[in-house]
PDB file of C-alpha atoms in Angstrom:
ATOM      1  CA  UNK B   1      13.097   9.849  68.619  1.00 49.00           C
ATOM      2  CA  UNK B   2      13.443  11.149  64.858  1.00 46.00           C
ATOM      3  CA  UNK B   3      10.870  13.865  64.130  1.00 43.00           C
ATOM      4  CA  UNK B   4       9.274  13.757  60.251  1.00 43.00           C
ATOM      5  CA  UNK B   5      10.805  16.511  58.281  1.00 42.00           C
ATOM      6  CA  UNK B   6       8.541  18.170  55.180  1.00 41.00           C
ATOM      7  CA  UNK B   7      10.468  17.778  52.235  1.00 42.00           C
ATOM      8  CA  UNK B   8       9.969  21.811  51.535  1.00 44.00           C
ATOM      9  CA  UNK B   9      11.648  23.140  54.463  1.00 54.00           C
ATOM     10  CA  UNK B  10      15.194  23.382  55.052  1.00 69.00           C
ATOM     11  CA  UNK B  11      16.496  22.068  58.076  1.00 82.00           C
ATOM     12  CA  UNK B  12      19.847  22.109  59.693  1.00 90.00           C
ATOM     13  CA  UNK B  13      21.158  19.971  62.651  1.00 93.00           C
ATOM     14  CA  UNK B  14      22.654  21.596  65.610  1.00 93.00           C
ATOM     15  CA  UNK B  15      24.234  20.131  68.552  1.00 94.00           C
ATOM     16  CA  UNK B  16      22.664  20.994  71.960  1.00 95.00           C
ATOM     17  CA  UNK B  17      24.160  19.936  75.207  1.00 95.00           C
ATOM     18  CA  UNK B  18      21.430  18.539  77.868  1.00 95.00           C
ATOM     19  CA  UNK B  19      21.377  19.136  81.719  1.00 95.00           C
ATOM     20  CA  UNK B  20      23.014  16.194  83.096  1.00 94.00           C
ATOM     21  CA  UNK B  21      19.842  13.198  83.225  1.00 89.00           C
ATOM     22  CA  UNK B  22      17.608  15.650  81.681  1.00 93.00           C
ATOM     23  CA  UNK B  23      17.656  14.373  77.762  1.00 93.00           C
ATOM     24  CA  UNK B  24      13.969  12.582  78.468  1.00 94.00           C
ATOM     25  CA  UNK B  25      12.953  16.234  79.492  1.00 96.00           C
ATOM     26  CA  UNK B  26      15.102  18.250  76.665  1.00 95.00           C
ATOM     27  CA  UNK B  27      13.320  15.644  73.849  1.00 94.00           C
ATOM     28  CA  UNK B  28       9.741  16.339  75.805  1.00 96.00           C
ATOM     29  CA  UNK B  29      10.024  20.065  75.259  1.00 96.00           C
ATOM     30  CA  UNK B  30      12.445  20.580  72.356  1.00 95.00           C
ATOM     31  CA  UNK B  31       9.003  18.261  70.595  1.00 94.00           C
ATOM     32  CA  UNK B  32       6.256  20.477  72.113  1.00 95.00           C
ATOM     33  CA  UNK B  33       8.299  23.560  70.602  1.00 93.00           C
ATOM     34  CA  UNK B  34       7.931  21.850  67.082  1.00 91.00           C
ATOM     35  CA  UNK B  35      12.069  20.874  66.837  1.00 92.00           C
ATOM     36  CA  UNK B  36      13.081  17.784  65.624  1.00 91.00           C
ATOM     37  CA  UNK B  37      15.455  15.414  67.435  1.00 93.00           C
ATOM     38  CA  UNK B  38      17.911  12.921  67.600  1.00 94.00           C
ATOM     39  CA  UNK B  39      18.948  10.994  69.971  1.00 94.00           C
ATOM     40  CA  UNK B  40      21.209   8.165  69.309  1.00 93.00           C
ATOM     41  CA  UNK B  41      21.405   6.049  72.257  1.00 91.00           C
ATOM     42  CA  UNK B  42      22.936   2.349  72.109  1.00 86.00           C
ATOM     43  CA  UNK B  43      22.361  -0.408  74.778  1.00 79.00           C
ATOM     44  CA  UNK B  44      25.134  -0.674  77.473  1.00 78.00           C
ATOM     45  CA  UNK B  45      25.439  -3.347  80.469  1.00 73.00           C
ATOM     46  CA  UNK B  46      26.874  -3.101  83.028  1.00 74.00           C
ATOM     47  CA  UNK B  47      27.471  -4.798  86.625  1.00 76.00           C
ATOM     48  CA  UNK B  48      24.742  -4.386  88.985  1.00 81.00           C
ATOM     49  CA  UNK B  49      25.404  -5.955  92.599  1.00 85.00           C
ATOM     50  CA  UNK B  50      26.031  -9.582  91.760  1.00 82.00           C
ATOM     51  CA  UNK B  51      24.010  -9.533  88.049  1.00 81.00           C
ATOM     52  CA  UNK B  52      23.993  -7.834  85.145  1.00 79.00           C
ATOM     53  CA  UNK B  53      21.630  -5.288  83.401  1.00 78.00           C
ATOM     54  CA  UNK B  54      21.788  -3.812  80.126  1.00 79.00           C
ATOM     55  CA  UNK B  55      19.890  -0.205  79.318  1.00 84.00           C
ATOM     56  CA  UNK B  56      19.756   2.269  76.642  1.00 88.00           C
ATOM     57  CA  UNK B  57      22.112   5.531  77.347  1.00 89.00           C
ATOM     58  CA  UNK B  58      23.054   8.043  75.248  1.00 91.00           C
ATOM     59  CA  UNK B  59      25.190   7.186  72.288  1.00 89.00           C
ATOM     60  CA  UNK B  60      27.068  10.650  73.212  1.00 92.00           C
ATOM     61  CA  UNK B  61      26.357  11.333  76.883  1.00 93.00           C
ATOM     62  CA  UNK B  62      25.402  14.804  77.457  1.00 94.00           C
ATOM     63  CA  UNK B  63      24.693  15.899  73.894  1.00 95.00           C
ATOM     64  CA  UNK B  64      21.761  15.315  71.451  1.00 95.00           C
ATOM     65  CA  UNK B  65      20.895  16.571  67.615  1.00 95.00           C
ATOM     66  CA  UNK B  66      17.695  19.566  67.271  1.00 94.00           C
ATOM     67  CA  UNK B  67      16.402  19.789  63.714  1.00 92.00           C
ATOM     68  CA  UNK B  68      16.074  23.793  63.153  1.00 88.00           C
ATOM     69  CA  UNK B  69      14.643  25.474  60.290  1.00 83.00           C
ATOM     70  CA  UNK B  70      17.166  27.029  58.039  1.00 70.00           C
ATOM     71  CA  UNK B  71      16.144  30.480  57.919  1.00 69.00           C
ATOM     72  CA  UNK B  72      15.058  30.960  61.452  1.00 73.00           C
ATOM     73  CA  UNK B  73      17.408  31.672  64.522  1.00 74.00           C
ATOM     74  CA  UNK B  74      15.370  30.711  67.366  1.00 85.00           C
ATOM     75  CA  UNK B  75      18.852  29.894  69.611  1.00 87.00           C
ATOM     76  CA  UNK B  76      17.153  31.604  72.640  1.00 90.00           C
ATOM     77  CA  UNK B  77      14.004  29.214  72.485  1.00 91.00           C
ATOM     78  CA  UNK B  78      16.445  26.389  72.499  1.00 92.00           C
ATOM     79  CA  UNK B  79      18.917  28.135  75.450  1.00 91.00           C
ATOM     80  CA  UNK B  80      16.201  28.219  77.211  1.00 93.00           C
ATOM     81  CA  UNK B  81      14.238  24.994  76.821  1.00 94.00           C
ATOM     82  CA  UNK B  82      13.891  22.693  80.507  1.00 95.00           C
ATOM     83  CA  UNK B  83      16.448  20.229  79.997  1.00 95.00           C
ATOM     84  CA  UNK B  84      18.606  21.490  77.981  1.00 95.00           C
ATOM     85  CA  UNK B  85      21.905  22.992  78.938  1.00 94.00           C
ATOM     86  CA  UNK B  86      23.149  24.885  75.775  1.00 93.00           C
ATOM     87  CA  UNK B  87      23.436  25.114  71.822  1.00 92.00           C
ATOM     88  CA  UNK B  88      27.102  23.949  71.257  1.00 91.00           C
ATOM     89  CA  UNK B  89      28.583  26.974  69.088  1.00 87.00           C
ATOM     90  CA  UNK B  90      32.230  27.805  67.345  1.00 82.00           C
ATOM     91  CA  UNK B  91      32.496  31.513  67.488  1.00 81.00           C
ATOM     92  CA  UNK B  92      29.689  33.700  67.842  1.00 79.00           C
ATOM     93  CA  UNK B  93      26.540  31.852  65.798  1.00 80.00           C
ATOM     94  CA  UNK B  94      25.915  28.348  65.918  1.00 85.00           C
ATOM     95  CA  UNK B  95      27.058  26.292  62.774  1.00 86.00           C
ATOM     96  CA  UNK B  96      25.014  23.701  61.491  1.00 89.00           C
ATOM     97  CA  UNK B  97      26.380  20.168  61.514  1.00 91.00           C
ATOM     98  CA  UNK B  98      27.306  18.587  58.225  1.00 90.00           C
ATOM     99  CA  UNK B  99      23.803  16.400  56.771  1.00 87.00           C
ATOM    100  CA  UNK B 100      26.143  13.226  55.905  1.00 87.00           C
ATOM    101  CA  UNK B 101      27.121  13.228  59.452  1.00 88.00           C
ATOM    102  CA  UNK B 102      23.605  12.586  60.716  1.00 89.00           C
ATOM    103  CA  UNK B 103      22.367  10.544  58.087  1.00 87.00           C
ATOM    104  CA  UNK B 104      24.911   8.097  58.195  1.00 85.00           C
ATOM    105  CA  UNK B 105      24.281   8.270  62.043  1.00 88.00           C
ATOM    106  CA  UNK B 106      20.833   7.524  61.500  1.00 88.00           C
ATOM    107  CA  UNK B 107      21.232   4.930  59.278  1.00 84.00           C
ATOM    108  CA  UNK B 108      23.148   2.990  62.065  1.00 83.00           C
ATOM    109  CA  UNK B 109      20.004   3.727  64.680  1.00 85.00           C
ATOM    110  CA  UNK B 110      16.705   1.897  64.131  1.00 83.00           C
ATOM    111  CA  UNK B 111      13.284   4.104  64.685  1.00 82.00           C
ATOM    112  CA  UNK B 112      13.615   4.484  68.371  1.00 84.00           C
ATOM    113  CA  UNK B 113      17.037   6.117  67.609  1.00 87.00           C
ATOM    114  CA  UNK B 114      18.498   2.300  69.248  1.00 85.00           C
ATOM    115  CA  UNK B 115      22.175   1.629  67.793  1.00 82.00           C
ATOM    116  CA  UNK B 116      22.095  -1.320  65.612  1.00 77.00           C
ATOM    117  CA  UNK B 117      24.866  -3.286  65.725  1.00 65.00           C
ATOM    118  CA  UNK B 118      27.328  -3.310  62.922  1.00 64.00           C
ATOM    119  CA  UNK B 119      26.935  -6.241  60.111  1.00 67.00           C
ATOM    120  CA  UNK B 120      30.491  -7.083  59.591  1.00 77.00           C
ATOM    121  CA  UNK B 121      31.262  -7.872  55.761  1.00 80.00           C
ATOM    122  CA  UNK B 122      32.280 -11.038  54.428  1.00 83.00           C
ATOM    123  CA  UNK B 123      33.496 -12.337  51.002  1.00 87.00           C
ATOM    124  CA  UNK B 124      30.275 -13.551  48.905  1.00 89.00           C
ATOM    125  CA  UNK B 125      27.874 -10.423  50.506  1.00 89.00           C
ATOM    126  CA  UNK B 126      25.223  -8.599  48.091  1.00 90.00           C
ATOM    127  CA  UNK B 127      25.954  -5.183  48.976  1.00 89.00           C
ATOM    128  CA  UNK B 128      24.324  -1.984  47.753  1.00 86.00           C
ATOM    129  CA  UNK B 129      27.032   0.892  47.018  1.00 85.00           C
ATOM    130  CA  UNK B 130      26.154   4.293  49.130  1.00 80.00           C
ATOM    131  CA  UNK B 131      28.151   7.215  47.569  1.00 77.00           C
ATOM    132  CA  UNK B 132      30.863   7.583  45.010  1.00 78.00           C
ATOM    133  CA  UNK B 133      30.698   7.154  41.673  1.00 82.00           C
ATOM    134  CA  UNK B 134      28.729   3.582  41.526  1.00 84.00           C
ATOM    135  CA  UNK B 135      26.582   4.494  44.087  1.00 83.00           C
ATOM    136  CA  UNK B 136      22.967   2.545  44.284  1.00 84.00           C
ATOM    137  CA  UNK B 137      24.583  -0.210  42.603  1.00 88.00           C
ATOM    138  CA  UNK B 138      24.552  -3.976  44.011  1.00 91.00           C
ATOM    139  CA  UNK B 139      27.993  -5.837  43.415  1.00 92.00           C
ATOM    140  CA  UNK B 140      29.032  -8.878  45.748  1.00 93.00           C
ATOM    141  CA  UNK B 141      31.868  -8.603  47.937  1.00 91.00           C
ATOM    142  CA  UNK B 142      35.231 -10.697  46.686  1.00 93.00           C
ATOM    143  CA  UNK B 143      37.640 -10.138  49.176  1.00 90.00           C
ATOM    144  CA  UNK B 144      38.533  -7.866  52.309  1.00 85.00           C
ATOM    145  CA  UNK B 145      42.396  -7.224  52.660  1.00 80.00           C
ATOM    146  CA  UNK B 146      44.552  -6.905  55.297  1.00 72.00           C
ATOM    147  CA  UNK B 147      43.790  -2.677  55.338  1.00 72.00           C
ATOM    148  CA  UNK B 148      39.798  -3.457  55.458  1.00 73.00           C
ATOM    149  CA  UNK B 149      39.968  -2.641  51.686  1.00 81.00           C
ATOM    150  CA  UNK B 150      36.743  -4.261  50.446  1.00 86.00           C
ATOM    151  CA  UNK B 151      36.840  -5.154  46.587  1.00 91.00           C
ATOM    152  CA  UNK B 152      33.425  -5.881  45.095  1.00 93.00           C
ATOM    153  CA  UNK B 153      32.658  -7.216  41.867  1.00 94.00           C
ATOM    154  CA  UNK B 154      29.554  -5.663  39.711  1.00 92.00           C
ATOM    155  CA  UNK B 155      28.099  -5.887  36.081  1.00 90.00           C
ATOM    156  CA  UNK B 156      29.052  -2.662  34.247  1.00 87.00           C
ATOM    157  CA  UNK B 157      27.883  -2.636  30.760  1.00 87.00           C
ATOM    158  CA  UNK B 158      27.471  -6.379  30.708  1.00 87.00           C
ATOM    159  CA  UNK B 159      31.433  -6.826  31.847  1.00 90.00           C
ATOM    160  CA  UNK B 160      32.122  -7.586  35.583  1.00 90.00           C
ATOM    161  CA  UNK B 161      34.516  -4.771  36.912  1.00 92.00           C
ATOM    162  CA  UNK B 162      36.680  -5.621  40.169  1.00 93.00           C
ATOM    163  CA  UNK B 163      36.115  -2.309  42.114  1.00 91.00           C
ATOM    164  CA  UNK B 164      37.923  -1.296  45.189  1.00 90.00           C
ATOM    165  CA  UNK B 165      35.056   0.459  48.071  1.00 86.00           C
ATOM    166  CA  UNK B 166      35.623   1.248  51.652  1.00 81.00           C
ATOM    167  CA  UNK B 167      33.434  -1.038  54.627  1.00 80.00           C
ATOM    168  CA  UNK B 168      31.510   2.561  54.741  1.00 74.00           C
ATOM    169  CA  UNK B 169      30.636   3.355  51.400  1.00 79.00           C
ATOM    170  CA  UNK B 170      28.574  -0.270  51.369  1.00 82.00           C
ATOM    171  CA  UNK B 171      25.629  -1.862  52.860  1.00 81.00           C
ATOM    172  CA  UNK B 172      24.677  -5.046  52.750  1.00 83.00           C
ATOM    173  CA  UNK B 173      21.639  -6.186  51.081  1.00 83.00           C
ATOM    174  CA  UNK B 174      19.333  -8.357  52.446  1.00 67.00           C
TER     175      UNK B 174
END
């Protein structure tokens, strides 16, 4: 669902709401206009006369991420794509959606834009630190307190350092 981006152009995420059903249609045409997309959808199951059937539905039912070049406007083409139902806006102009937002949301989706399930944490885990100050370090996880504080340990100038993270700001290392 996740359209290649050129690592020269500037893109900004948007919020669009889709017609309701209609996001296979909005992701058809949004494409053939040359937008990028995003889709998150996760796998729900539900009750289905006397058995039980899981699908894929939208992570955020009735809205969906378009990839828009930065210096371009084209909020009519994307009013008025099939499918879609409107460009969310706050005030007059549409504001673009903050980048860490959707990349940590598409770091939780595999290719298909499928929500992976979360790998819970546990004492003795290689993780990889995301952001902050030791980010794209590897420590191992010592403990997780009662407040879902995780403290890591990692080699820092050949001295192991007890740091304090949040479950976030890691990812565990396979």
């Amino acid at each position: 669902m996740n359209h290649a981006i050129l690592e020269n152009e500037v893109k900004q995420w948007h919020l669009i709401q889709f017609k309701p059903n209609a996001y296979r249609l909005a992701v058809k045409n949004l494409r053939q206009q040359g937008f990028g997309t995003f889709l998150p959808m996760q796998e729900v199951t539900r009750r289905k006369s006397s058995r039980f059937v899981s699908e894929l539905r939208p992570l955020f039912p009735g809205y969906m991420f378009v990839s828009v070049d930065g210096g371009a406007a084209p909020w009519r083409a994307i009013n008025s794509t099939m499918g879609v139902s409107r460009l969310v806006s706050f005030g007059e102009a549409p504001k673009p959606l903050p980048e860490n937002l959707i990349s940590s949301l598409m770091l939780r989706c595999d290719a298909q834009g499928k929500l992976m399930p979360v790998k819970t944490l546990s004492a003795g885990d290689s993780v990889e630190v995301l952001r902050g100050p030791f980010a794209k370090l590897v420590a191992t996880i010592e403990k997780i307190d009662a407040q879902q504080r995780v403290w890591v340990l990692m080699d820092l100038m050949g001295q192991s350092a007890r740091v304090q993270v949040t479950p976030d700001q890691v990812q565990i290392v396979n």
